Amino acid sequence: MVHLPEKLLNGYRNFMAGRYASETSRYRTLADDGQTPETLMIACCDSRSAPETIFDAGPGELFVVRNVANLVPPYAPDGEYHATSSALEFAVQGLKVKNIVVMGHGRCGGIKSVLGPTHEPLSPGDFIGKWMSLLGPAAEAVSGNTMMTAGERQTALERISIRFSLANLRTFPCVDILEKKGRLNLYGAWFDISTGELWAMNPVTGDFERPRLD
Amino acid sequence: MVHLPEKLLNGYRNFMAGRYASETSRYRTLADDGQTPETLMIACCDSRSAPETIFDAGPGELFVVRNVANLVPPYAPDGEYHATSSALEFAVQGLKVKNIVVMGHGRCGGIKSVLGPTHEPLSPGDFIGKWMSLLGPAAEAVSGNTMMTAGERQTALERISIRFSLANLRTFPCVDILEKKGRLNLYGAWFDISTGELWAMNPVTGDFERPRLD
Amino acid sequence: MVHLPEKLLNGYRNFMAGRYASETSRYRTLADDGQTPETLMIACCDSRSAPETIFDAGPGELFVVRNVANLVPPYAPDGEYHATSSALEFAVQGLKVKNIVVMGHGRCGGIKSVLGPTHEPLSPGDFIGKWMSLLGPAAEAVSGNTMMTAGERQTALERISIRFSLANLRTFPCVDILEKKGRLNLYGAWFDISTGELWAMNPVTGDFERPRLD
Amino acid sequence: MVHLPEKLLNGYRNFMAGRYASETSRYRTLADDGQTPETLMIACCDSRSAPETIFDAGPGELFVVRNVANLVPPYAPDGEYHATSSALEFAVQGLKVKNIVVMGHGRCGGIKSVLGPTHEPLSPGDFIGKWMSLLGPAAEAVSGNTMMTAGERQTALERISIRFSLANLRTFPCVDILEKKGRLNLYGAWFDISTGELWAMNPVTGDFERPRLD
């Protein structure tokens, strides 16, 4: 009796014969000493933009939150369950990460869903509709511009959402304080699935630019 | 002027020269045709247990939610922002995934934090304390058992939490209905960082067992 | 007595010793037989985006109109002097070009001037203000979106203006007829001065995409 | 799917591998700092007389207006759209160029069209007919002189048109004032496509002379 999809088991076999075999001591050390990742990555669930793949990151390097459209809600200490804020708090206060990267990507389905036309909720709970409504005002400003193509509106909102999440990150007192002390750095990035291009946000202007790799 | 940590840029260079170079057409097709992942993976943010690494998964294969301790809260259509429920809805109703895997792992910091001794909140908002309180009753039952070692209590709660998340998944009507129709399969898995061992949950007994890989 | 700036005379010396010397017969043939360029290029006056340079074009290849912001006004047979419409008519009806390319570029000063803040006219005649007012409605739609950065608004309007000029080209009966007969092809392109990247417009979606050069 | 003529894409490849590769930092600086060309060149659209080629000019050196027969209409602040006057205003008042060069050339099709015999308009709008009528009185004087050969009449009108445009330039108050202050210099040039010869206008006599290149 097999208790996992065959494809995953095959992949796991490759992992054991490959990466784990060649990095056994690294895994053991990480298990014994605990993790000390330098970077918290806030990324999208999308199957095409895994941070470990795009940044060729090994075990122990990236502490990764993934939700639809890589959103950070604003600071709301209201006693509710907050998946993203919890991970943020754990990474910043518990693990003392040095960097937070919000990484968006092209052709994001979550972003597309708020640019209309209006859809029926995916289920009666309409969780995704509520979640993406965090971007409501920005989506409205973009979707009204019919002189931009659908693709341009999509890219524009993807990038706005990264700046939105970065701004929300700074509403968390711990992030704000540590950044001002120079002990925490915030970054924005956007990945183009088709071309593989990575665009990094210029922290001064907010523009996304191709980093010079040479 | 570099707008990303140097280490990430180096990793990205490797990605472009390696994986992207050898899978360019796959990325382009995934961009043009959209993603059709078969599996929703609910995993922990921990830097040592990236699903794509452990399952050697390529682009387009896994839709991945990552939060602290890979928890799924119970169905609560209350109009609040729900990161995890949104991703679940999107994967099941939007992308029509066939499998949902809840993957926990050893030495999970989130699990450890609820097994006491009681800590000061990491910040005044105490997001992580509230988040992990989802496991409150289970944690209480385990932490009172002083005949188990600290390590055993930790592993026990890690596995309980996977069954807890699977049970919560079934409180979502769409999951419940599709599973009963045989169109959605739920799985539990637990990864041992130190040994690299993967344990899969027996759906009948709830036990975690080593799958036979040969 | 020198009747041209020294720098231009030096450049001309290089031309005679270089390009002209190696292409003398080509120039002679072009003089004797007349020009038969295949492409009308409508480009900006900007000193950083010369079409012959960017497309490495030799003598006889490109018939080039250059005005501020590479604009084509709508068809207006009103008996006034129309520099751009005249060149268009000459190229299409006289020279029977096969292609028309509207090429914009990044950091265009003309585009920037309509995205405000409102400036004093450069001179009492305010020619540039009137000329750029061709883009008035589009500029208004873009400049109101303060969630986009100044750079993003600029790029958006640069690309909108290319689509605008292409649409205006099609208001000229001769262009419309020949395009429908398949004897004339219209293209849009956008050049990034900083990176040297050329983006070509997808004629179906209007999006600008990097052409695959491999 | 290719969205540009193949020939242009090939040329662009050469540009990237050649000029851009060897002048990358120059392009980047020009993008970051903006353009500061010293010279406004008013030239013809003709595919055989690209200013950048003839003057071996690099990026950032020439701000270039190109229309049929390199004409400057007289100053007419009438609130209409003026492509050429706009570019002139932008170059002189915005970019503060030091030089304006009107460059004509031999075998100019626009000039030829006004020397008769009378042609049918190229299209019902007859844009080119109206545009070239700027030279009407001059053309009439020349075309009536049957003692000059057709070739001599053509060259004569080409050179008259350069002086005509220079005179019109001086009807613009900003040009007139800056020239009188010694901050702006006006030049005329004429290029012989066949021989590659460049003739510069003597500002005192109006004659076109071969500059000494040694």
Coordinates of N, CA, C and O in Angstrom, one line a residue, chain C residues 67-187:
Chain C
N67 N 10.1 62.5 -35.1 CA 9.5 63.7 -34.4 C 9.5 63.4 -32.9 O 9.9 62.3 -32.5
V68 N 9.1 64.4 -32.1 CA 9.1 64.2 -30.7 C 8.1 63.1 -30.3 O 6.9 63.2 -30.6
A69 N 8.5 62.1 -29.7 CA 7.7 61.0 -29.1 C 7.1 60.1 -30.2 O 6.1 59.4 -29.9
N70 N 7.7 60.1 -31.4 CA 7.3 59.2 -32.5 C 5.8 59.1 -32.6 O 5.2 58.0 -32.7
L71 N 5.1 60.3 -32.7 CA 3.7 60.3 -32.8 C 3.2 60.4 -34.3 O 3.8 61.0 -35.1
V72 N 2.1 59.6 -34.5 CA 1.4 59.8 -35.8 C 0.1 60.5 -35.5 O -0.7 59.9 -34.7
P73 N -0.2 61.6 -36.0 CA -1.5 62.3 -35.8 C -2.6 61.5 -36.6 O -2.2 60.8 -37.5
P74 N -3.8 61.7 -36.2 CA -4.9 61.0 -37.0 C -5.0 61.7 -38.4 O -4.6 62.8 -38.5
Y75 N -5.5 60.9 -39.3 CA -5.7 61.4 -40.7 C -6.5 62.7 -40.7 O -7.6 62.7 -40.1
A76 N -6.0 63.7 -41.3 CA -6.7 65.0 -41.3 C -6.4 65.7 -42.6 O -5.5 66.5 -42.6
P77 N -7.1 65.4 -43.6 CA -6.9 66.0 -44.9 C -7.4 67.4 -45.0 O -8.4 67.7 -45.7
D78 N -6.8 68.3 -44.2 CA -7.4 69.7 -44.0 C -6.6 70.8 -44.8 O -6.9 71.9 -44.5
G79 N -5.7 70.3 -45.6 CA -4.9 71.3 -46.3 C -3.9 72.1 -45.5 O -3.3 73.0 -46.0
E80 N -3.6 71.6 -44.3 CA -2.5 72.2 -43.5 C -1.2 71.5 -43.8 O -1.2 70.5 -44.5
Y81 N -0.1 72.0 -43.3 CA 1.2 71.4 -43.5 C 1.3 70.3 -42.4 O 1.2 70.5 -41.2
H82 N 1.5 69.0 -42.9 CA 1.6 67.9 -42.0 C 2.9 67.1 -42.3 O 3.0 66.4 -43.2
A83 N 3.9 67.4 -41.5 CA 5.2 66.8 -41.7 C 5.1 65.3 -41.7 O 5.6 64.6 -42.6
T84 N 4.5 64.7 -40.7 CA 4.5 63.3 -40.5 C 3.6 62.6 -41.5 O 4.0 61.6 -42.1
S85 N 2.4 63.1 -41.7 CA 1.5 62.5 -42.7 C 2.1 62.6 -44.1 O 1.9 61.7 -44.9
S86 N 2.8 63.6 -44.4 CA 3.5 63.7 -45.7 C 4.5 62.6 -45.9 O 4.6 62.0 -47.0
A87 N 5.3 62.4 -44.9 CA 6.3 61.4 -45.0 C 5.7 60.0 -45.1 O 6.1 59.1 -45.9
L88 N 4.6 59.8 -44.4 CA 3.8 58.6 -44.4 C 3.3 58.3 -45.9 O 3.5 57.3 -46.4
E89 N 2.7 59.4 -46.4 CA 2.1 59.2 -47.8 C 3.2 58.9 -48.8 O 3.1 58.1 -49.7
F90 N 4.3 59.6 -48.6 CA 5.5 59.5 -49.6 C 6.0 58.0 -49.5 O 6.3 57.4 -50.5
A91 N 6.1 57.5 -48.3 CA 6.7 56.2 -48.1 C 5.8 55.1 -48.6 O 6.2 54.2 -49.3
V92 N 4.5 55.3 -48.3 CA 3.6 54.2 -48.6 C 3.1 54.2 -50.1 O 3.2 53.2 -50.7
Q93 N 2.8 55.4 -50.5 CA 2.3 55.5 -51.9 C 3.4 55.7 -52.9 O 3.3 55.3 -54.1
G94 N 4.4 56.4 -52.5 CA 5.5 56.7 -53.5 C 6.5 55.6 -53.5 O 6.9 55.0 -54.5
L95 N 7.0 55.2 -52.3 CA 8.1 54.2 -52.3 C 7.6 52.8 -52.1 O 8.4 51.9 -52.2
K96 N 6.3 52.7 -51.8 CA 5.7 51.3 -51.6 C 6.4 50.5 -50.6 O 6.8 49.3 -50.8
V97 N 6.7 51.1 -49.5 CA 7.3 50.3 -48.4 C 6.4 49.1 -48.0 O 5.2 49.1 -48.2
K98 N 7.0 48.1 -47.5 CA 6.3 46.9 -47.1 C 6.0 46.9 -45.6 O 5.1 46.2 -45.1
N99 N 6.8 47.6 -44.8 CA 6.7 47.6 -43.4 C 6.6 49.0 -42.8 O 7.3 49.9 -43.3
I100 N 5.8 49.2 -41.8 CA 5.9 50.5 -41.0 C 6.2 50.1 -39.6 O 5.4 49.2 -39.0
V101 N 7.2 50.6 -39.0 CA 7.5 50.3 -37.6 C 7.4 51.7 -36.8 O 8.1 52.6 -37.2
V102 N 6.6 51.7 -35.8 CA 6.6 52.8 -34.8 C 7.5 52.4 -33.7 O 7.2 51.4 -33.0
M103 N 8.6 53.1 -33.5 CA 9.5 52.7 -32.4 C 9.6 53.8 -31.4 O 10.0 54.9 -31.6
G104 N 9.1 53.5 -30.2 CA 9.3 54.4 -29.0 C 10.5 54.0 -28.2 O 11.2 53.0 -28.6
H105 N 10.7 54.6 -27.1 CA 11.9 54.3 -26.3 C 11.7 54.7 -24.9 O 10.8 55.6 -24.6
G106 N 12.5 54.2 -24.0 CA 12.4 54.6 -22.6 C 12.9 56.0 -22.3 O 13.7 56.5 -23.1
R107 N 12.4 56.6 -21.2 CA 12.9 57.9 -20.7 C 12.7 59.0 -21.8 O 13.5 59.9 -21.9
C108 N 11.6 58.9 -22.5 CA 11.3 59.9 -23.5 C 10.9 61.2 -22.9 O 9.9 61.2 -22.1
G109 N 11.6 62.2 -23.3 CA 11.3 63.5 -22.7 C 10.0 64.1 -23.1 O 9.3 64.8 -22.3
G110 N 9.5 63.8 -24.3 CA 8.2 64.3 -24.7 C 7.1 63.6 -23.9 O 6.1 64.3 -23.4
I111 N 7.2 62.3 -23.7 CA 6.2 61.6 -22.9 C 6.3 62.1 -21.4 O 5.2 62.4 -20.8
K112 N 7.4 62.3 -20.9 CA 7.6 62.8 -19.5 C 6.9 64.1 -19.4 O 6.2 64.4 -18.3
S113 N 6.9 65.0 -20.4 CA 6.4 66.3 -20.3 C 4.9 66.3 -20.1 O 4.3 67.2 -19.6
V114 N 4.2 65.3 -20.6 CA 2.7 65.2 -20.4 C 2.3 64.5 -19.2 O 1.1 64.5 -18.9
L115 N 3.2 63.9 -18.5 CA 2.8 63.2 -17.3 C 2.9 64.1 -16.0 O 2.7 63.7 -14.9
G116 N 3.2 65.4 -16.3 CA 3.2 66.4 -15.3 C 4.2 66.2 -14.2 O 4.9 65.2 -14.3
P117 N 4.4 67.0 -13.2 CA 3.6 68.2 -13.0 C 3.5 69.2 -14.2 O 4.5 69.2 -15.0
T118 N 2.5 69.9 -14.3 CA 2.4 70.9 -15.4 C 3.5 71.9 -15.4 O 3.9 72.4 -14.3
H119 N 4.1 72.0 -16.6 CA 5.2 72.9 -16.7 C 4.8 74.2 -17.4 O 3.8 74.2 -18.1
E120 N 5.6 75.2 -17.3 CA 5.4 76.4 -18.1 C 5.7 75.9 -19.5 O 6.5 75.1 -19.8
P121 N 5.0 76.5 -20.5 CA 5.4 76.2 -21.9 C 6.8 76.6 -22.1 O 7.4 77.5 -21.5
L122 N 7.5 75.8 -23.0 CA 8.9 76.1 -23.3 C 9.1 77.4 -24.0 O 10.1 78.0 -24.0
S123 N 8.0 77.9 -24.7 CA 8.1 79.2 -25.4 C 6.6 79.6 -25.6 O 5.7 78.8 -25.4
P124 N 6.4 80.9 -25.9 CA 5.0 81.4 -26.0 C 4.2 80.6 -27.0 O 3.0 80.4 -26.8
G125 N 4.8 80.1 -28.0 CA 4.1 79.3 -29.0 C 3.6 77.9 -28.4 O 2.6 77.4 -28.9
D126 N 4.3 77.4 -27.4 CA 4.0 76.2 -26.8 C 3.7 75.0 -27.8 O 2.7 74.3 -27.7
F127 N 4.6 74.9 -28.8 CA 4.4 73.9 -29.8 C 4.5 72.5 -29.2 O 3.7 71.6 -29.6
I128 N 5.4 72.3 -28.3 CA 5.5 70.9 -27.7 C 4.3 70.6 -26.9 O 3.9 69.4 -26.9
G129 N 3.8 71.6 -26.2 CA 2.6 71.3 -25.4 C 1.4 70.9 -26.3 O 0.7 69.9 -26.0
K130 N 1.3 71.6 -27.4 CA 0.2 71.3 -28.3 C 0.4 69.9 -28.9 O -0.5 69.1 -29.0
W131 N 1.7 69.7 -29.4 CA 2.0 68.4 -30.0 C 1.7 67.2 -29.1 O 1.1 66.2 -29.5
M132 N 2.2 67.3 -27.9 CA 2.0 66.2 -26.9 C 0.6 66.1 -26.5 O 0.2 65.0 -25.9
S133 N -0.2 67.1 -26.7 CA -1.6 67.0 -26.3 C -2.4 66.0 -27.1 O -3.5 65.6 -26.7
L134 N -1.7 65.5 -28.2 CA -2.3 64.4 -28.9 C -2.5 63.2 -28.0 O -3.5 62.4 -28.2
L135 N -1.7 63.1 -27.0 CA -1.8 62.0 -26.0 C -2.6 62.4 -24.8 O -2.5 61.6 -23.8
G136 N -3.2 63.5 -24.8 CA -3.9 64.0 -23.6 C -4.7 63.0 -22.9 O -4.5 62.8 -21.7
P137 N -5.7 62.4 -23.5 CA -6.6 61.5 -22.7 C -5.8 60.3 -22.2 O -6.1 59.9 -21.0
A138 N -4.9 59.8 -22.9 CA -4.1 58.6 -22.4 C -3.3 59.1 -21.2 O -3.2 58.4 -20.2
A139 N -2.7 60.3 -21.4 CA -1.8 60.7 -20.3 C -2.6 60.9 -19.0 O -2.2 60.6 -17.9
E140 N -3.8 61.4 -19.2 CA -4.7 61.7 -18.0 C -5.0 60.4 -17.3 O -4.9 60.3 -16.0
A141 N -5.3 59.3 -18.0 CA -5.6 58.0 -17.5 C -4.5 57.5 -16.7 O -4.6 56.8 -15.7
V142 N -3.3 57.7 -17.2 CA -2.1 57.1 -16.6 C -1.6 57.9 -15.4 O -1.3 57.4 -14.4
S143 N -1.6 59.2 -15.6 CA -1.0 60.1 -14.5 C -1.8 60.1 -13.2 O -1.2 60.4 -12.2
G144 N -3.1 59.7 -13.3 CA -3.9 59.7 -12.1 C -3.6 58.4 -11.2 O -4.0 58.4 -10.1
N145 N -2.8 57.5 -11.8 CA -2.6 56.2 -11.0 C -1.3 56.4 -10.2 O -0.2 56.0 -10.6
T146 N -1.5 56.8 -8.9 CA -0.4 57.1 -8.1 C 0.1 55.9 -7.4 O 1.1 56.0 -6.7
M147 N -0.5 54.7 -7.7 CA 0.1 53.5 -7.1 C 1.2 53.0 -8.0 O 1.9 52.1 -7.6
M148 N 1.2 53.4 -9.2 CA 2.4 53.1 -10.1 C 3.4 54.1 -9.8 O 3.1 55.3 -9.5
T149 N 4.7 53.7 -10.0 CA 5.8 54.7 -9.8 C 5.8 55.6 -11.0 O 5.2 55.4 -12.0
A150 N 6.5 56.7 -10.8 CA 6.7 57.6 -12.0 C 7.3 56.9 -13.2 O 6.9 57.1 -14.3
G151 N 8.3 56.0 -12.9 CA 8.9 55.3 -14.0 C 7.9 54.3 -14.7 O 7.9 54.2 -15.9
E152 N 7.0 53.7 -13.9 CA 6.1 52.8 -14.5 C 5.0 53.6 -15.3 O 4.6 53.1 -16.3
R153 N 4.6 54.7 -14.8 CA 3.7 55.5 -15.6 C 4.3 56.0 -16.9 O 3.7 55.9 -17.9
Q154 N 5.6 56.3 -16.8 CA 6.3 56.7 -18.0 C 6.3 55.6 -19.1 O 6.0 55.8 -20.2
T155 N 6.7 54.4 -18.6 CA 6.8 53.3 -19.5 C 5.4 52.9 -20.1 O 5.2 52.7 -21.3
A156 N 4.4 53.0 -19.2 CA 3.1 52.7 -19.7 C 2.6 53.6 -20.8 O 2.1 53.2 -21.8
L157 N 2.9 54.9 -20.6 CA 2.4 55.9 -21.6 C 3.3 55.8 -22.9 O 2.7 55.9 -24.0
E158 N 4.5 55.5 -22.7 CA 5.4 55.2 -23.9 C 4.8 54.1 -24.8 O 4.8 54.2 -26.0
R159 N 4.3 53.1 -24.1 CA 3.8 52.0 -24.9 C 2.4 52.3 -25.4 O 2.0 51.9 -26.5
I160 N 1.6 52.9 -24.6 CA 0.2 53.3 -25.1 C 0.4 54.2 -26.3 O -0.3 54.1 -27.3
S161 N 1.4 55.1 -26.3 CA 1.6 56.0 -27.4 C 1.9 55.3 -28.7 O 1.6 55.7 -29.8
I162 N 2.6 54.2 -28.6 CA 2.9 53.4 -29.8 C 1.7 52.8 -30.4 O 1.4 52.8 -31.6
R163 N 0.8 52.2 -29.5 CA -0.4 51.7 -29.9 C -1.3 52.8 -30.5 O -2.1 52.6 -31.5
F164 N -1.3 54.0 -29.9 CA -2.0 55.1 -30.4 C -1.6 55.5 -31.8 O -2.4 55.7 -32.7
S165 N -0.3 55.5 -32.0 CA 0.2 55.9 -33.3 C -0.2 54.8 -34.4 O -0.5 55.1 -35.5
L166 N -0.1 53.6 -34.0 CA -0.5 52.5 -34.9 C -2.0 52.6 -35.2 O -2.4 52.4 -36.4
A167 N -2.8 52.9 -34.2 CA -4.2 53.1 -34.5 C -4.4 54.3 -35.5 O -5.2 54.2 -36.4
N168 N -3.7 55.4 -35.2 CA -3.8 56.5 -36.1 C -3.4 56.2 -37.5 O -3.9 56.7 -38.5
L169 N -2.3 55.4 -37.6 CA -1.8 55.0 -39.0 C -3.0 54.4 -39.8 O -3.1 54.6 -41.0
R170 N -3.8 53.6 -39.1 CA -4.8 52.9 -39.7 C -6.0 53.7 -40.1 O -6.9 53.3 -40.8
T171 N -6.0 55.0 -39.7 CA -7.0 55.9 -40.1 C -6.7 56.5 -41.5 O -7.6 57.2 -42.1
F172 N -5.5 56.3 -42.0 CA -5.1 56.7 -43.3 C -5.6 55.7 -44.3 O -5.2 54.5 -44.2
P173 N -6.5 56.1 -45.2 CA -7.1 55.1 -46.1 C -6.0 54.2 -46.8 O -6.2 53.0 -46.9
C174 N -4.9 54.8 -47.3 CA -4.0 54.0 -48.0 C -3.3 52.9 -47.1 O -3.1 51.8 -47.6
V175 N -3.1 53.2 -45.8 CA -2.5 52.3 -44.9 C -3.5 51.1 -44.7 O -3.2 50.0 -44.7
D176 N -4.7 51.6 -44.4 CA -5.8 50.6 -44.1 C -6.0 49.6 -45.2 O -6.0 48.4 -45.0
I177 N -6.1 50.1 -46.4 CA -6.4 49.3 -47.6 C -5.2 48.3 -47.8 O -5.4 47.1 -48.0
L178 N -4.0 48.8 -47.8 CA -2.9 48.0 -48.1 C -2.6 47.0 -47.0 O -2.2 45.8 -47.3
E179 N -2.9 47.3 -45.8 CA -2.7 46.3 -44.7 C -3.7 45.2 -44.9 O -3.4 44.0 -44.8
K180 N -4.9 45.6 -45.2 CA -5.9 44.5 -45.4 C -5.7 43.6 -46.6 O -6.0 42.5 -46.6
K181 N -5.0 44.2 -47.6 CA -4.6 43.4 -48.8 C -3.4 42.6 -48.5 O -2.9 41.8 -49.4
G182 N -2.8 42.8 -47.3 CA -1.6 42.0 -47.0 C -0.3 42.5 -47.6 O 0.7 41.8 -47.7
R183 N -0.4 43.7 -48.1 CA 0.8 44.3 -48.8 C 1.6 45.3 -47.9 O 2.6 45.8 -48.3
L184 N 1.1 45.5 -46.7 CA 1.8 46.4 -45.7 C 1.6 45.8 -44.3 O 0.5 45.4 -44.0
N185 N 2.7 45.8 -43.6 CA 2.7 45.2 -42.2 C 3.0 46.3 -41.2 O 4.0 47.1 -41.5
L186 N 2.3 46.4 -40.2 CA 2.5 47.4 -39.1 C 3.1 46.7 -37.9 O 2.7 45.7 -37.5
Y187 N 4.1 47.4 -37.3 CA 4.8 46.9 -36.1 C 5.0 48.0 -35.1 O 5.1 49.1 -35.4

